[in-house]
Amino acid sequence: MNIGEKLKKARLEKNMILKDVAQATNLSISYISDIENGNSTPPVDTLTSLCRALDLSIYSVLAEPEDMRLMEKHISVELYELIRDFDQWDVRDQEELIAYLRVKKTAREEKE
């Protein structure tokens, strides 16, 4: 399933019409339709806007089903819920989490 198909599926599951998404994102109905039908690939900022309007994580749109299975096996549901809106966090909060994870990774590597 491609990006457009995933976005369309999410929109339909939320009982939204193209006009609803267009109003929430300030994008044209025809452009959103082109994305959903695979005729256009949105840039990251547009994809972010669409994901917010549809309450999706960018990861869920970009990930292949196989990636999702791996994620389910290796990341707890709680952790996923805590970071699923990471792209919407304040930049300082994002940087703080990344810095913390780097420190923890370095500490683990030093133990090995």
CSV table of N, CA and C in Angstrom, one decimal:
chain,number,residue,atom,x,y,z
A,1,MET,N,0.8,-1.2,0.0
A,1,MET,CA,0.0,0.0,0.0
A,1,MET,C,0.9,1.2,0.0
A,2,ASN,N,0.7,2.2,-0.9
A,2,ASN,CA,1.5,3.4,-1.0
A,2,ASN,C,1.0,4.5,-0.1
A,3,ILE,N,1.7,5.6,0.0
A,3,ILE,CA,1.4,6.7,0.9
A,3,ILE,C,0.0,7.2,0.7
A,4,GLY,N,-0.3,7.4,-0.6
A,4,GLY,CA,-1.7,8.0,-0.9
A,4,GLY,C,-2.8,7.0,-0.5
A,5,GLU,N,-2.6,5.7,-0.7
A,5,GLU,CA,-3.6,4.7,-0.3
A,5,GLU,C,-3.8,4.7,1.2
A,6,LYS,N,-2.7,4.8,1.9
A,6,LYS,CA,-2.8,4.8,3.4
A,6,LYS,C,-3.5,6.1,3.9
A,7,LEU,N,-3.2,7.2,3.3
A,7,LEU,CA,-3.9,8.5,3.6
A,7,LEU,C,-5.4,8.4,3.3
A,8,LYS,N,-5.7,7.8,2.2
A,8,LYS,CA,-7.1,7.7,1.8
A,8,LYS,C,-7.8,6.8,2.7
A,9,LYS,N,-7.2,5.7,3.1
A,9,LYS,CA,-7.8,4.7,4.0
A,9,LYS,C,-8.1,5.3,5.3
A,10,ALA,N,-7.1,6.1,5.8
A,10,ALA,CA,-7.3,6.7,7.1
A,10,ALA,C,-8.4,7.8,7.0
A,11,ARG,N,-8.5,8.5,6.0
A,11,ARG,CA,-9.6,9.5,5.8
A,11,ARG,C,-10.9,8.8,5.8
A,12,LEU,N,-11.1,7.8,5.0
A,12,LEU,CA,-12.3,7.1,5.0
A,12,LEU,C,-12.7,6.4,6.3
A,13,GLU,N,-11.7,5.9,7.0
A,13,GLU,CA,-12.0,5.3,8.3
A,13,GLU,C,-12.5,6.4,9.3
A,14,LYS,N,-12.1,7.6,9.1
A,14,LYS,CA,-12.6,8.7,10.0
A,14,LYS,C,-13.8,9.4,9.4
A,15,ASN,N,-14.4,8.8,8.4
A,15,ASN,CA,-15.6,9.3,7.7
A,15,ASN,C,-15.4,10.8,7.3
A,16,MET,N,-14.2,11.1,6.8
A,16,MET,CA,-14.0,12.4,6.4
A,16,MET,C,-14.0,12.5,4.8
A,17,ILE,N,-14.5,13.6,4.3
A,17,ILE,CA,-14.4,13.8,2.9
A,17,ILE,C,-13.2,14.7,2.5
A,18,LEU,N,-12.9,14.7,1.3
A,18,LEU,CA,-11.7,15.5,0.8
A,18,LEU,C,-11.8,16.9,1.3
A,19,LYS,N,-13.0,17.5,1.3
A,19,LYS,CA,-13.2,18.9,1.7
A,19,LYS,C,-12.8,19.1,3.2
A,20,ASP,N,-13.1,18.1,4.0
A,20,ASP,CA,-12.7,18.2,5.4
A,20,ASP,C,-11.2,18.3,5.6
A,21,VAL,N,-10.5,17.4,4.9
A,21,VAL,CA,-9.0,17.4,4.9
A,21,VAL,C,-8.4,18.7,4.3
A,22,ALA,N,-9.0,19.1,3.2
A,22,ALA,CA,-8.6,20.4,2.6
A,22,ALA,C,-8.7,21.5,3.6
A,23,GLN,N,-9.8,21.6,4.3
A,23,GLN,CA,-10.0,22.7,5.3
A,23,GLN,C,-9.0,22.6,6.4
A,24,ALA,N,-8.7,21.4,6.8
A,24,ALA,CA,-7.8,21.2,8.0
A,24,ALA,C,-6.3,21.5,7.6
A,25,THR,N,-6.0,21.3,6.3
A,25,THR,CA,-4.6,21.5,5.9
A,25,THR,C,-4.3,22.7,5.0
A,26,ASN,N,-5.3,23.4,4.6
A,26,ASN,CA,-5.2,24.5,3.6
A,26,ASN,C,-4.6,24.0,2.3
A,27,LEU,N,-4.9,22.8,1.9
A,27,LEU,CA,-4.5,22.2,0.6
A,27,LEU,C,-5.7,22.1,-0.2
A,28,SER,N,-5.5,22.1,-1.5
A,28,SER,CA,-6.7,22.0,-2.4
A,28,SER,C,-7.2,20.6,-2.4
A,29,ILE,N,-8.5,20.4,-2.7
A,29,ILE,CA,-9.1,19.1,-2.8
A,29,ILE,C,-8.4,18.3,-3.9
A,30,SER,N,-8.2,19.0,-5.1
A,30,SER,CA,-7.6,18.3,-6.2
A,30,SER,C,-6.2,17.8,-5.9
A,31,TYR,N,-5.4,18.6,-5.1
A,31,TYR,CA,-4.1,18.1,-4.8
A,31,TYR,C,-4.1,16.9,-3.8
A,32,ILE,N,-5.0,17.0,-2.8
A,32,ILE,CA,-5.1,15.8,-1.9
A,32,ILE,C,-5.6,14.6,-2.7
A,33,SER,N,-6.5,14.8,-3.6
A,33,SER,CA,-7.0,13.7,-4.5
A,33,SER,C,-5.8,13.1,-5.3
A,34,ASP,N,-5.0,14.0,-5.8
A,34,ASP,CA,-3.8,13.5,-6.6
A,34,ASP,C,-2.9,12.7,-5.7
A,35,ILE,N,-2.7,13.1,-4.5
A,35,ILE,CA,-1.8,12.4,-3.6
A,35,ILE,C,-2.4,11.0,-3.3
A,36,GLU,N,-3.7,11.0,-2.9
A,36,GLU,CA,-4.4,9.7,-2.6
A,36,GLU,C,-4.4,8.8,-3.8
A,37,ASN,N,-4.5,9.3,-5.0
A,37,ASN,CA,-4.5,8.4,-6.2
A,37,ASN,C,-3.1,8.1,-6.7
A,38,GLY,N,-2.1,8.5,-6.0
A,38,GLY,CA,-0.7,8.2,-6.5
A,38,GLY,C,-0.2,9.1,-7.6
A,39,ASN,N,-0.9,10.1,-7.9
A,39,ASN,CA,-0.5,11.0,-9.0
A,39,ASN,C,0.5,12.1,-8.6
A,40,SER,N,0.7,12.2,-7.3
A,40,SER,CA,1.6,13.2,-6.7
A,40,SER,C,2.2,12.7,-5.4
A,41,THR,N,3.4,13.0,-5.2
A,41,THR,CA,4.1,12.6,-3.9
A,41,THR,C,4.3,13.9,-3.1
A,42,PRO,N,3.7,13.9,-1.9
A,42,PRO,CA,3.8,15.2,-1.1
A,42,PRO,C,5.2,15.3,-0.5
A,43,PRO,N,5.6,16.6,-0.4
A,43,PRO,CA,6.9,16.9,0.4
A,43,PRO,C,6.6,16.6,1.9
A,44,VAL,N,7.7,16.5,2.7
A,44,VAL,CA,7.5,16.2,4.1
A,44,VAL,C,6.6,17.1,4.8
A,45,ASP,N,6.7,18.4,4.6
A,45,ASP,CA,5.8,19.3,5.3
A,45,ASP,C,4.4,19.1,5.0
A,46,THR,N,4.1,18.8,3.8
A,46,THR,CA,2.7,18.5,3.4
A,46,THR,C,2.2,17.2,4.0
A,47,LEU,N,3.1,16.2,3.9
A,47,LEU,CA,2.7,14.9,4.6
A,47,LEU,C,2.5,15.1,6.0
A,48,THR,N,3.3,15.9,6.7
A,48,THR,CA,3.1,16.2,8.1
A,48,THR,C,1.7,16.8,8.4
A,49,SER,N,1.4,17.8,7.6
A,49,SER,CA,0.1,18.4,7.7
A,49,SER,C,-1.1,17.4,7.5
A,50,LEU,N,-0.9,16.6,6.5
A,50,LEU,CA,-2.0,15.6,6.2
A,50,LEU,C,-2.1,14.6,7.4
A,51,CYS,N,-0.9,14.2,7.9
A,51,CYS,CA,-1.0,13.2,9.0
A,51,CYS,C,-1.6,13.8,10.3
A,52,ARG,N,-1.3,15.1,10.5
A,52,ARG,CA,-2.0,15.8,11.7
A,52,ARG,C,-3.5,15.8,11.5
A,53,ALA,N,-3.9,16.2,10.3
A,53,ALA,CA,-5.3,16.3,10.0
A,53,ALA,C,-6.0,14.9,10.2
A,54,LEU,N,-5.3,13.8,9.9
A,54,LEU,CA,-5.9,12.5,10.0
A,54,LEU,C,-5.5,11.8,11.2
A,55,ASP,N,-4.8,12.4,12.1
A,55,ASP,CA,-4.4,11.8,13.4
A,55,ASP,C,-3.5,10.6,13.2
A,56,LEU,N,-2.5,10.7,12.3
A,56,LEU,CA,-1.6,9.6,12.0
A,56,LEU,C,-0.2,10.0,12.3
A,57,SER,N,0.6,9.0,12.6
A,57,SER,CA,2.0,9.3,12.7
A,57,SER,C,2.6,9.2,11.3
A,58,ILE,N,3.6,10.0,11.0
A,58,ILE,CA,4.3,9.9,9.7
A,58,ILE,C,4.9,8.5,9.6
A,59,TYR,N,5.4,7.9,10.6
A,59,TYR,CA,6.0,6.6,10.6
A,59,TYR,C,5.0,5.6,10.0
A,60,SER,N,3.8,5.6,10.5
A,60,SER,CA,2.8,4.7,10.1
A,60,SER,C,2.4,4.8,8.6
A,61,VAL,N,2.6,6.0,8.1
A,61,VAL,CA,2.3,6.2,6.6
A,61,VAL,C,3.5,5.7,5.8
A,62,LEU,N,4.7,6.0,6.3
A,62,LEU,CA,5.9,5.6,5.5
A,62,LEU,C,6.4,4.2,5.7
A,63,ALA,N,6.1,3.6,6.8
A,63,ALA,CA,6.5,2.2,7.1
A,63,ALA,C,5.8,1.2,6.2
A,64,GLU,N,6.6,0.2,5.9
A,64,GLU,CA,6.0,-0.9,5.2
A,64,GLU,C,5.4,-1.9,6.2
A,65,PRO,N,4.5,-2.7,5.8
A,65,PRO,CA,3.9,-3.6,6.8
A,65,PRO,C,4.9,-4.4,7.6
A,66,GLU,N,5.9,-4.8,6.9
A,66,GLU,CA,7.0,-5.6,7.6
A,66,GLU,C,7.7,-4.8,8.7
A,67,ASP,N,7.9,-3.5,8.4
A,67,ASP,CA,8.5,-2.7,9.4
A,67,ASP,C,7.6,-2.6,10.6
A,68,MET,N,6.3,-2.5,10.4
A,68,MET,CA,5.4,-2.4,11.5
A,68,MET,C,5.4,-3.7,12.4
A,69,ARG,N,5.5,-4.8,11.7
A,69,ARG,CA,5.6,-6.1,12.5
A,69,ARG,C,6.8,-6.1,13.3
A,70,LEU,N,8.0,-5.6,12.8
A,70,LEU,CA,9.2,-5.6,13.6
A,70,LEU,C,9.0,-4.6,14.7
A,71,MET,N,8.4,-3.5,14.5
A,71,MET,CA,8.2,-2.5,15.5
A,71,MET,C,7.4,-3.1,16.7
A,72,GLU,N,6.3,-3.8,16.3
A,72,GLU,CA,5.4,-4.4,17.3
A,72,GLU,C,6.2,-5.4,18.2
A,73,LYS,N,7.1,-6.1,17.5
A,73,LYS,CA,7.9,-7.1,18.3
A,73,LYS,C,8.9,-6.5,19.2
A,74,HIS,N,9.5,-5.4,18.8
A,74,HIS,CA,10.7,-4.9,19.5
A,74,HIS,C,10.4,-3.6,20.4
A,75,ILE,N,9.3,-3.0,20.1
A,75,ILE,CA,9.0,-1.8,20.9
A,75,ILE,C,7.6,-2.0,21.6
A,76,SER,N,7.6,-1.7,22.9
A,76,SER,CA,6.4,-1.9,23.6
A,76,SER,C,5.3,-0.9,23.1
A,77,VAL,N,4.1,-1.3,23.3
A,77,VAL,CA,3.0,-0.5,23.0
A,77,VAL,C,3.1,0.9,23.7
A,78,GLU,N,3.4,0.8,25.0
A,78,GLU,CA,3.5,2.0,25.8
A,78,GLU,C,4.6,3.0,25.2
A,79,LEU,N,5.7,2.5,24.8
A,79,LEU,CA,6.8,3.3,24.2
A,79,LEU,C,6.3,3.9,22.9
A,80,TYR,N,5.7,3.1,22.1
A,80,TYR,CA,5.1,3.7,20.8
A,80,TYR,C,4.1,4.8,21.1
A,81,GLU,N,3.3,4.6,22.0
A,81,GLU,CA,2.3,5.6,22.4
A,81,GLU,C,3.0,6.9,22.9
A,82,LEU,N,4.1,6.7,23.6
A,82,LEU,CA,4.8,7.9,24.1
A,82,LEU,C,5.4,8.7,23.0
A,83,ILE,N,5.9,8.1,22.0
A,83,ILE,CA,6.7,8.8,20.9
A,83,ILE,C,6.0,8.9,19.6
A,84,ARG,N,4.7,8.5,19.5
A,84,ARG,CA,4.1,8.5,18.2
A,84,ARG,C,3.8,9.9,17.6
A,85,ASP,N,3.8,10.9,18.5
A,85,ASP,CA,3.6,12.2,18.0
A,85,ASP,C,4.9,13.0,18.1
A,86,PHE,N,6.0,12.4,18.1
A,86,PHE,CA,7.3,13.0,18.2
A,86,PHE,C,7.5,14.1,17.2
A,87,ASP,N,7.0,14.0,16.0
A,87,ASP,CA,7.1,15.0,15.0
A,87,ASP,C,6.4,16.3,15.4
A,88,GLN,N,5.5,16.2,16.3
A,88,GLN,CA,4.7,17.4,16.8
A,88,GLN,C,5.3,18.0,18.0
A,89,TRP,N,6.3,17.4,18.6
A,89,TRP,CA,6.9,18.0,19.8
A,89,TRP,C,7.7,19.3,19.6
A,90,ASP,N,7.9,20.0,20.6
A,90,ASP,CA,8.7,21.2,20.5
A,90,ASP,C,10.1,20.7,20.2
A,91,VAL,N,10.9,21.5,19.4
A,91,VAL,CA,12.2,21.1,19.0
A,91,VAL,C,13.1,20.8,20.1
A,92,ARG,N,13.0,21.6,21.2
A,92,ARG,CA,13.9,21.4,22.4
A,92,ARG,C,13.6,20.1,23.0
A,93,ASP,N,12.3,19.7,23.1
A,93,ASP,CA,12.0,18.4,23.7
A,93,ASP,C,12.5,17.3,22.8
A,94,GLN,N,12.4,17.4,21.5
A,94,GLN,CA,12.9,16.4,20.6
A,94,GLN,C,14.5,16.2,20.8
A,95,GLU,N,15.2,17.4,20.8
A,95,GLU,CA,16.6,17.3,21.0
A,95,GLU,C,17.0,16.7,22.3
A,96,GLU,N,16.2,17.0,23.4
A,96,GLU,CA,16.5,16.5,24.7
A,96,GLU,C,16.4,15.0,24.7
A,97,LEU,N,15.3,14.4,24.1
A,97,LEU,CA,15.2,13.0,24.0
A,97,LEU,C,16.3,12.3,23.2
A,98,ILE,N,16.6,12.9,22.1
A,98,ILE,CA,17.7,12.3,21.3
A,98,ILE,C,19.0,12.4,22.0
A,99,ALA,N,19.3,13.5,22.7
A,99,ALA,CA,20.5,13.5,23.5
A,99,ALA,C,20.6,12.5,24.5
A,100,TYR,N,19.5,12.3,25.2
A,100,TYR,CA,19.4,11.3,26.3
A,100,TYR,C,19.6,9.9,25.7
A,101,LEU,N,19.0,9.6,24.6
A,101,LEU,CA,19.2,8.3,24.0
A,101,LEU,C,20.6,8.0,23.5
A,102,ARG,N,21.2,9.1,23.0
A,102,ARG,CA,22.7,9.0,22.6
A,102,ARG,C,23.5,8.6,23.8
A,103,VAL,N,23.3,9.3,24.9
A,103,VAL,CA,24.1,9.1,26.1
A,103,VAL,C,23.9,7.6,26.6
A,104,LYS,N,22.6,7.1,26.6
A,104,LYS,CA,22.3,5.8,27.0
A,104,LYS,C,23.0,4.8,26.0
A,105,LYS,N,23.0,5.1,24.7
A,105,LYS,CA,23.6,4.2,23.8
A,105,LYS,C,25.1,4.1,24.0
A,106,THR,N,25.7,5.2,24.2
A,106,THR,CA,27.2,5.3,24.5
A,106,THR,C,27.5,4.5,25.7
A,107,ALA,N,26.7,4.6,26.8
A,107,ALA,CA,26.9,3.9,28.0
A,107,ALA,C,26.8,2.4,27.8
A,108,ARG,N,25.8,1.9,27.0
A,108,ARG,CA,25.7,0.5,26.7
A,108,ARG,C,26.9,0.0,25.9
A,109,GLU,N,27.3,0.8,24.9
A,109,GLU,CA,28.5,0.4,24.1
A,109,GLU,C,29.7,0.3,24.9
A,110,GLU,N,29.9,1.1,25.9
A,110,GLU,CA,31.1,1.1,26.7
A,110,GLU,C,31.1,-0.1,27.6
A,111,LYS,N,29.9,-0.6,28.0
A,111,LYS,CA,29.8,-1.8,28.8
A,111,LYS,C,30.2,-3.1,28.0
A,112,GLU,N,30.0,-3.0,26.7
A,112,GLU,CA,30.3,-4.2,25.9
A,112,GLU,C,31.7,-4.5,25.7
